Amino acid sequence: EPEVTQTPSHQVTQMGQEVILRCVPISNHLYFYWYRQILGQKVEFLVSFYNNEISEKSEIFDDQFSVERPDGSNFTLKIRSTKLEDSAMYFCASSPSGTNEKLFFGSGTQLSVL
Amino acid sequence: KQEVTQIPAALSVPEGENLVLNCSFTDSAIYNLQWFRQDPGKGLTSLLLIQSSQREQTSGRLNASLDKSSGRSTLYIAASQPGDSATYLCASTGGANNLFFGTGTRLTVIP
């Protein structure tokens, strides 16, 4: 069964460093998402991406964050200058046609900012 | 902003029991509601999606209902098994292209 894959599974970085989280969505899906979950808190929406541009973003997704689909398969989330409060599990998701259908989530990248 | 709440936060039941998980949301103008399962250290698996025009969806031992007017959804699990132990999340879609997640119910099924 097709699945969303995320790498790395764990990432440890120093405060102020840049990190790139990588995702390979399901191949025939058109909508891509990043969500995050801080330990003990709700899963929160960060950004949605369709047709090579951001279609929606939350207030969390400030100028420190950016997303890119550099080729036909990868979808990346970049955090320019990490802060302690960026420590969280980051989930990538994809969907054939938006939130009117089921979202398929990857297993996540646990980001720890020291 | 949509607020989604789940009760109880944790539930422990003996194997074979039927159980109900509850989800409530503040804004009834939703497009759909999804139930997810989250296993420790893993991603989220979508279990059921109920469109706003539907009242319920069924998949195997799972049945999800939706009552938009009261802002509630339930997930019914029949004949629970130890493999059902996980955290269950509900999430609503309110027209924007994103999901609002609940706080989750951590289910433990005791053999």
PDB file of C-alpha atoms in Angstrom:
ATOM      1  CA  GLU A   1       0.000   0.000   0.000  1.00  0.00           C
ATOM      2  CA  PRO A   2       1.371   3.462  -0.861  1.00  0.00           C
ATOM      3  CA  GLU A   3       2.579   5.485   2.078  1.00  0.00           C
ATOM      4  CA  VAL A   4       4.006   8.883   2.953  1.00  0.00           C
ATOM      5  CA  THR A   5       7.652   8.610   3.959  1.00  0.00           C
ATOM      6  CA  GLN A   6       9.545  11.097   6.110  1.00  0.00           C
ATOM      7  CA  THR A   7      13.247  11.466   6.784  1.00  0.00           C
ATOM      8  CA  PRO A   8      14.973  11.636   9.145  1.00  0.00           C
ATOM      9  CA  SER A   9      12.932  10.008  11.900  1.00  0.00           C
ATOM     10  CA  HIS A  10      14.887  11.970  14.502  1.00  0.00           C
ATOM     11  CA  GLN A  11      16.780  15.239  14.173  1.00  0.00           C
ATOM     12  CA  VAL A  12      18.766  16.943  16.894  1.00  0.00           C
ATOM     13  CA  THR A  13      19.989  20.466  16.270  1.00  0.00           C
ATOM     14  CA  GLN A  14      21.388  23.453  18.100  1.00  0.00           C
ATOM     15  CA  MET A  15      19.285  26.564  18.586  1.00  0.00           C
ATOM     16  CA  GLY A  16      19.762  28.959  15.695  1.00  0.00           C
ATOM     17  CA  GLN A  17      20.646  26.268  13.172  1.00  0.00           C
ATOM     18  CA  GLU A  18      18.700  25.604   9.999  1.00  0.00           C
ATOM     19  CA  VAL A  19      16.962  22.263   9.539  1.00  0.00           C
ATOM     20  CA  ILE A  20      15.258  20.683   6.561  1.00  0.00           C
ATOM     21  CA  LEU A  21      12.666  17.996   7.081  1.00  0.00           C
ATOM     22  CA  ARG A  22      11.951  15.810   4.096  1.00  0.00           C
ATOM     23  CA  CYS A  23       8.831  14.045   2.927  1.00  0.00           C
ATOM     24  CA  VAL A  24       7.864  11.945  -0.052  1.00  0.00           C
ATOM     25  CA  PRO A  25       4.077  12.142  -0.470  1.00  0.00           C
ATOM     26  CA  ILE A  26       2.024   9.461  -2.182  1.00  0.00           C
ATOM     27  CA  SER A  27       2.742   9.762  -5.884  1.00  0.00           C
ATOM     28  CA  ASN A  28      -0.692  10.598  -7.308  1.00  0.00           C
ATOM     29  CA  HIS A  29      -1.690  12.970  -4.513  1.00  0.00           C
ATOM     30  CA  LEU A  30      -2.033  16.668  -5.241  1.00  0.00           C
ATOM     31  CA  TYR A  31      -2.298  18.264  -1.783  1.00  0.00           C
ATOM     32  CA  PHE A  32       0.521  18.254   0.738  1.00  0.00           C
ATOM     33  CA  TYR A  33       0.593  19.342   4.350  1.00  0.00           C
ATOM     34  CA  TRP A  34       2.820  19.843   7.350  1.00  0.00           C
ATOM     35  CA  TYR A  35       1.483  19.447  10.859  1.00  0.00           C
ATOM     36  CA  ARG A  36       3.302  19.404  14.165  1.00  0.00           C
ATOM     37  CA  GLN A  37       2.661  18.015  17.619  1.00  0.00           C
ATOM     38  CA  ILE A  38       4.431  19.383  20.643  1.00  0.00           C
ATOM     39  CA  LEU A  39       4.708  16.746  23.365  1.00  0.00           C
ATOM     40  CA  GLY A  40       1.427  16.428  25.231  1.00  0.00           C
ATOM     41  CA  GLN A  41      -0.399  18.900  22.994  1.00  0.00           C
ATOM     42  CA  LYS A  42      -2.768  18.764  20.046  1.00  0.00           C
ATOM     43  CA  VAL A  43      -1.694  18.125  16.486  1.00  0.00           C
ATOM     44  CA  GLU A  44      -1.504  21.580  14.871  1.00  0.00           C
ATOM     45  CA  PHE A  45      -1.770  22.618  11.256  1.00  0.00           C
ATOM     46  CA  LEU A  46       1.215  24.462   9.791  1.00  0.00           C
ATOM     47  CA  VAL A  47       0.768  24.735   6.039  1.00  0.00           C
ATOM     48  CA  SER A  48      -0.944  23.254   3.003  1.00  0.00           C
ATOM     49  CA  PHE A  49       0.532  23.203  -0.489  1.00  0.00           C
ATOM     50  CA  TYR A  50      -1.150  22.731  -3.842  1.00  0.00           C
ATOM     51  CA  ASN A  51      -0.122  23.367  -7.420  1.00  0.00           C
ATOM     52  CA  ASN A  52       3.367  24.411  -6.350  1.00  0.00           C
ATOM     53  CA  GLU A  53       2.266  27.097  -3.956  1.00  0.00           C
ATOM     54  CA  ILE A  54       1.080  27.565  -0.413  1.00  0.00           C
ATOM     55  CA  SER A  55      -2.715  27.415  -0.269  1.00  0.00           C
ATOM     56  CA  GLU A  56      -3.141  27.951   3.478  1.00  0.00           C
ATOM     57  CA  LYS A  57      -0.906  28.586   6.460  1.00  0.00           C
ATOM     58  CA  SER A  58      -1.420  29.010  10.169  1.00  0.00           C
ATOM     59  CA  GLU A  59      -0.120  31.746  12.428  1.00  0.00           C
ATOM     60  CA  ILE A  60       2.582  29.320  13.550  1.00  0.00           C
ATOM     61  CA  PHE A  61       4.026  29.294  10.027  1.00  0.00           C
ATOM     62  CA  ASP A  62       5.947  32.553  10.245  1.00  0.00           C
ATOM     63  CA  ASP A  63       8.905  33.802   8.216  1.00  0.00           C
ATOM     64  CA  GLN A  64      11.187  31.235   9.822  1.00  0.00           C
ATOM     65  CA  PHE A  65       9.365  28.477   7.995  1.00  0.00           C
ATOM     66  CA  SER A  66       9.297  27.681   4.301  1.00  0.00           C
ATOM     67  CA  VAL A  67       8.149  24.774   2.166  1.00  0.00           C
ATOM     68  CA  GLU A  68       9.303  23.590  -1.193  1.00  0.00           C
ATOM     69  CA  ARG A  69       8.632  20.879  -3.716  1.00  0.00           C
ATOM     70  CA  PRO A  70      12.049  20.806  -5.364  1.00  0.00           C
ATOM     71  CA  ASP A  71      11.233  17.960  -7.740  1.00  0.00           C
ATOM     72  CA  GLY A  72       8.315  15.715  -8.618  1.00  0.00           C
ATOM     73  CA  SER A  73       8.531  13.599  -5.501  1.00  0.00           C
ATOM     74  CA  ASN A  74       9.937  15.460  -2.488  1.00  0.00           C
ATOM     75  CA  PHE A  75       8.215  17.978  -0.237  1.00  0.00           C
ATOM     76  CA  THR A  76      10.366  19.771   2.311  1.00  0.00           C
ATOM     77  CA  LEU A  77       9.884  21.939   5.374  1.00  0.00           C
ATOM     78  CA  LYS A  78      12.728  24.291   6.236  1.00  0.00           C
ATOM     79  CA  ILE A  79      13.114  26.038   9.566  1.00  0.00           C
ATOM     80  CA  ARG A  80      15.640  28.823   9.073  1.00  0.00           C
ATOM     81  CA  SER A  81      16.806  29.522  12.612  1.00  0.00           C
ATOM     82  CA  THR A  82      15.481  26.994  15.073  1.00  0.00           C
ATOM     83  CA  LYS A  83      14.223  27.934  18.531  1.00  0.00           C
ATOM     84  CA  LEU A  84      13.756  25.769  21.588  1.00  0.00           C
ATOM     85  CA  GLU A  85       9.985  25.944  21.122  1.00  0.00           C
ATOM     86  CA  ASP A  86      10.284  24.386  17.662  1.00  0.00           C
ATOM     87  CA  SER A  87      10.970  21.048  19.337  1.00  0.00           C
ATOM     88  CA  ALA A  88       8.097  18.825  18.268  1.00  0.00           C
ATOM     89  CA  MET A  89       7.074  15.896  16.112  1.00  0.00           C
ATOM     90  CA  TYR A  90       6.558  17.137  12.554  1.00  0.00           C
ATOM     91  CA  PHE A  91       4.148  15.215  10.355  1.00  0.00           C
ATOM     92  CA  CYS A  92       3.862  15.398   6.612  1.00  0.00           C
ATOM     93  CA  ALA A  93       0.561  14.414   5.011  1.00  0.00           C
ATOM     94  CA  SER A  94      -0.875  14.148   1.535  1.00  0.00           C
ATOM     95  CA  SER A  95      -4.307  13.807   0.006  1.00  0.00           C
ATOM     96  CA  PRO A  96      -5.637  13.138  -3.492  1.00  0.00           C
ATOM     97  CA  SER A  97      -7.868  16.199  -3.533  1.00  0.00           C
ATOM     98  CA  GLY A  98      -7.697  18.151  -0.323  1.00  0.00           C
ATOM     99  CA  THR A  99      -9.382  17.754   3.025  1.00  0.00           C
ATOM    100  CA  ASN A 100     -12.572  16.438   1.453  1.00  0.00           C
ATOM    101  CA  GLU A 101     -10.831  13.089   1.379  1.00  0.00           C
ATOM    102  CA  LYS A 102      -8.783  11.158   3.888  1.00  0.00           C
ATOM    103  CA  LEU A 103      -5.352  12.498   4.683  1.00  0.00           C
ATOM    104  CA  PHE A 104      -2.442  10.085   4.699  1.00  0.00           C
ATOM    105  CA  PHE A 105       0.217  10.886   7.283  1.00  0.00           C
ATOM    106  CA  GLY A 106       3.865   9.968   7.470  1.00  0.00           C
ATOM    107  CA  SER A 107       5.391   8.558  10.650  1.00  0.00           C
ATOM    108  CA  GLY A 108       6.907  11.907  11.546  1.00  0.00           C
ATOM    109  CA  THR A 109      10.245  13.525  12.287  1.00  0.00           C
ATOM    110  CA  GLN A 110      11.008  14.141  15.946  1.00  0.00           C
ATOM    111  CA  LEU A 111      12.882  17.455  16.071  1.00  0.00           C
ATOM    112  CA  SER A 112      14.812  18.294  19.214  1.00  0.00           C
ATOM    113  CA  VAL A 113      16.307  21.775  19.491  1.00  0.00           C
ATOM    114  CA  LEU A 114      18.981  22.097  22.188  1.00  0.00           C
TER     115      LEU A 114
ATOM    116  CA  LYS B   1     -11.574  29.412  15.611  1.00  0.00           C
ATOM    117  CA  GLN B   2     -12.749  25.827  15.769  1.00  0.00           C
ATOM    118  CA  GLU B   3     -12.145  24.087  19.113  1.00  0.00           C
ATOM    119  CA  VAL B   4     -12.303  20.310  19.222  1.00  0.00           C
ATOM    120  CA  THR B   5     -12.508  18.452  22.515  1.00  0.00           C
ATOM    121  CA  GLN B   6     -12.419  14.753  23.273  1.00  0.00           C
ATOM    122  CA  ILE B   7     -13.705  12.961  26.325  1.00  0.00           C
ATOM    123  CA  PRO B   8     -12.464  10.951  28.088  1.00  0.00           C
ATOM    124  CA  ALA B   9      -8.741  11.698  27.883  1.00  0.00           C
ATOM    125  CA  ALA B  10      -7.971   8.082  28.736  1.00  0.00           C
ATOM    126  CA  LEU B  11     -10.010   4.910  28.837  1.00  0.00           C
ATOM    127  CA  SER B  12      -9.166   1.401  29.954  1.00  0.00           C
ATOM    128  CA  VAL B  13     -11.466  -1.506  29.131  1.00  0.00           C
ATOM    129  CA  PRO B  14     -11.297  -5.314  29.252  1.00  0.00           C
ATOM    130  CA  GLU B  15     -10.996  -7.161  25.966  1.00  0.00           C
ATOM    131  CA  GLY B  16     -14.307  -7.845  24.241  1.00  0.00           C
ATOM    132  CA  GLU B  17     -16.092  -4.809  25.585  1.00  0.00           C
ATOM    133  CA  ASN B  18     -17.875  -2.337  23.306  1.00  0.00           C
ATOM    134  CA  LEU B  19     -16.896   1.280  23.845  1.00  0.00           C
ATOM    135  CA  VAL B  20     -17.680   4.819  22.720  1.00  0.00           C
ATOM    136  CA  LEU B  21     -15.273   7.704  22.298  1.00  0.00           C
ATOM    137  CA  ASN B  22     -16.647  11.231  22.201  1.00  0.00           C
ATOM    138  CA  CYS B  23     -15.678  14.294  20.219  1.00  0.00           C
ATOM    139  CA  SER B  24     -17.242  17.745  20.360  1.00  0.00           C
ATOM    140  CA  PHE B  25     -16.596  20.803  18.231  1.00  0.00           C
ATOM    141  CA  THR B  26     -17.615  24.424  18.649  1.00  0.00           C
ATOM    142  CA  ASP B  27     -18.314  25.461  15.061  1.00  0.00           C
ATOM    143  CA  SER B  28     -21.005  23.347  13.408  1.00  0.00           C
ATOM    144  CA  ALA B  29     -20.127  24.694   9.934  1.00  0.00           C
ATOM    145  CA  ILE B  30     -17.818  21.796   9.152  1.00  0.00           C
ATOM    146  CA  TYR B  31     -17.180  20.105   5.820  1.00  0.00           C
ATOM    147  CA  ASN B  32     -16.345  16.766   7.322  1.00  0.00           C
ATOM    148  CA  LEU B  33     -14.985  15.027  10.371  1.00  0.00           C
ATOM    149  CA  GLN B  34     -12.248  12.413  10.467  1.00  0.00           C
ATOM    150  CA  TRP B  35     -11.238   9.912  13.107  1.00  0.00           C
ATOM    151  CA  PHE B  36      -7.581   8.942  13.311  1.00  0.00           C
ATOM    152  CA  ARG B  37      -5.588   6.391  15.215  1.00  0.00           C
ATOM    153  CA  GLN B  38      -2.118   7.251  16.536  1.00  0.00           C
ATOM    154  CA  ASP B  39       0.259   4.598  17.798  1.00  0.00           C
ATOM    155  CA  PRO B  40       3.241   5.616  19.973  1.00  0.00           C
ATOM    156  CA  GLY B  41       6.073   6.994  17.850  1.00  0.00           C
ATOM    157  CA  LYS B  42       4.054   6.533  14.702  1.00  0.00           C
ATOM    158  CA  GLY B  43       2.049   8.711  12.374  1.00  0.00           C
ATOM    159  CA  LEU B  44      -1.698   9.113  12.188  1.00  0.00           C
ATOM    160  CA  THR B  45      -3.866   6.609  10.373  1.00  0.00           C
ATOM    161  CA  SER B  46      -7.216   7.810   9.071  1.00  0.00           C
ATOM    162  CA  LEU B  47      -9.951   5.422  10.178  1.00  0.00           C
ATOM    163  CA  LEU B  48     -13.186   7.011   9.033  1.00  0.00           C
ATOM    164  CA  LEU B  49     -14.262  10.210   7.318  1.00  0.00           C
ATOM    165  CA  ILE B  50     -17.831  11.473   7.639  1.00  0.00           C
ATOM    166  CA  GLN B  51     -18.965  14.150   5.214  1.00  0.00           C
ATOM    167  CA  SER B  52     -21.150  16.919   6.649  1.00  0.00           C
ATOM    168  CA  SER B  53     -24.152  15.534   4.748  1.00  0.00           C
ATOM    169  CA  GLN B  54     -23.742  12.078   6.302  1.00  0.00           C
ATOM    170  CA  ARG B  55     -24.821  10.807   9.690  1.00  0.00           C
ATOM    171  CA  GLU B  56     -22.454   7.878  10.069  1.00  0.00           C
ATOM    172  CA  GLN B  57     -19.737   5.751   8.522  1.00  0.00           C
ATOM    173  CA  THR B  58     -18.790   2.159   9.251  1.00  0.00           C
ATOM    174  CA  SER B  59     -15.628   0.175   8.724  1.00  0.00           C
ATOM    175  CA  GLY B  60     -15.429  -3.293  10.218  1.00  0.00           C
ATOM    176  CA  ARG B  61     -15.844  -3.026  13.992  1.00  0.00           C
ATOM    177  CA  LEU B  62     -15.761   0.779  13.869  1.00  0.00           C
ATOM    178  CA  ASN B  63     -18.752   3.051  13.502  1.00  0.00           C
ATOM    179  CA  ALA B  64     -18.539   6.836  13.569  1.00  0.00           C
ATOM    180  CA  SER B  65     -21.540   9.120  13.858  1.00  0.00           C
ATOM    181  CA  LEU B  66     -21.896  12.841  13.280  1.00  0.00           C
ATOM    182  CA  ASP B  67     -24.475  15.261  14.676  1.00  0.00           C
ATOM    183  CA  LYS B  68     -23.607  18.688  13.291  1.00  0.00           C
ATOM    184  CA  SER B  69     -26.421  20.494  15.056  1.00  0.00           C
ATOM    185  CA  SER B  70     -25.146  19.485  18.475  1.00  0.00           C
ATOM    186  CA  GLY B  71     -21.477  19.678  17.486  1.00  0.00           C
ATOM    187  CA  ARG B  72     -20.762  16.055  18.364  1.00  0.00           C
ATOM    188  CA  SER B  73     -19.266  12.927  16.900  1.00  0.00           C
ATOM    189  CA  THR B  74     -18.799   9.496  18.413  1.00  0.00           C
ATOM    190  CA  LEU B  75     -16.569   6.586  17.525  1.00  0.00           C
ATOM    191  CA  TYR B  76     -18.005   3.212  18.504  1.00  0.00           C
ATOM    192  CA  ILE B  77     -15.635   0.258  18.704  1.00  0.00           C
ATOM    193  CA  ALA B  78     -17.273  -3.148  18.934  1.00  0.00           C
ATOM    194  CA  ALA B  79     -15.720  -6.186  20.604  1.00  0.00           C
ATOM    195  CA  SER B  80     -12.503  -4.381  21.517  1.00  0.00           C
ATOM    196  CA  GLN B  81      -9.159  -6.165  21.126  1.00  0.00           C
ATOM    197  CA  PRO B  82      -5.717  -5.481  22.645  1.00  0.00           C
ATOM    198  CA  GLY B  83      -4.578  -4.386  19.170  1.00  0.00           C
ATOM    199  CA  ASP B  84      -7.057  -1.505  19.395  1.00  0.00           C
ATOM    200  CA  SER B  85      -4.903   0.087  22.101  1.00  0.00           C
ATOM    201  CA  ALA B  86      -3.813   3.465  20.748  1.00  0.00           C
ATOM    202  CA  THR B  87      -4.686   7.146  20.916  1.00  0.00           C
ATOM    203  CA  TYR B  88      -7.762   8.102  18.918  1.00  0.00           C
ATOM    204  CA  LEU B  89      -8.027  11.610  17.494  1.00  0.00           C
ATOM    205  CA  CYS B  90     -10.916  13.354  15.854  1.00  0.00           C
ATOM    206  CA  ALA B  91     -10.404  16.262  13.490  1.00  0.00           C
ATOM    207  CA  SER B  92     -12.825  18.618  11.783  1.00  0.00           C
ATOM    208  CA  THR B  93     -12.493  20.465   8.498  1.00  0.00           C
ATOM    209  CA  GLY B  94     -14.192  23.830   8.372  1.00  0.00           C
ATOM    210  CA  GLY B  95     -13.814  24.854   4.755  1.00  0.00           C
ATOM    211  CA  ALA B  96     -10.224  25.990   4.937  1.00  0.00           C
ATOM    212  CA  ASN B  97      -7.766  23.453   3.688  1.00  0.00           C
ATOM    213  CA  ASN B  98      -6.695  22.209   7.088  1.00  0.00           C
ATOM    214  CA  LEU B  99      -7.814  20.050  10.007  1.00  0.00           C
ATOM    215  CA  PHE B 100      -8.510  21.037  13.607  1.00  0.00           C
ATOM    216  CA  PHE B 101      -7.543  18.181  15.879  1.00  0.00           C
ATOM    217  CA  GLY B 102      -8.935  17.191  19.238  1.00  0.00           C
ATOM    218  CA  THR B 103      -6.926  16.398  22.318  1.00  0.00           C
ATOM    219  CA  GLY B 104      -7.239  12.642  21.832  1.00  0.00           C
ATOM    220  CA  THR B 105      -8.426   9.675  23.875  1.00  0.00           C
ATOM    221  CA  ARG B 106      -5.792   7.151  24.925  1.00  0.00           C
ATOM    222  CA  LEU B 107      -7.403   3.707  24.822  1.00  0.00           C
ATOM    223  CA  THR B 108      -6.004   0.656  26.576  1.00  0.00           C
ATOM    224  CA  VAL B 109      -7.664  -2.709  25.995  1.00  0.00           C
ATOM    225  CA  ILE B 110      -6.687  -5.179  28.680  1.00  0.00           C
ATOM    226  CA  PRO B 111      -6.335  -8.838  27.606  1.00  0.00           C
TER     227      PRO B 111
END
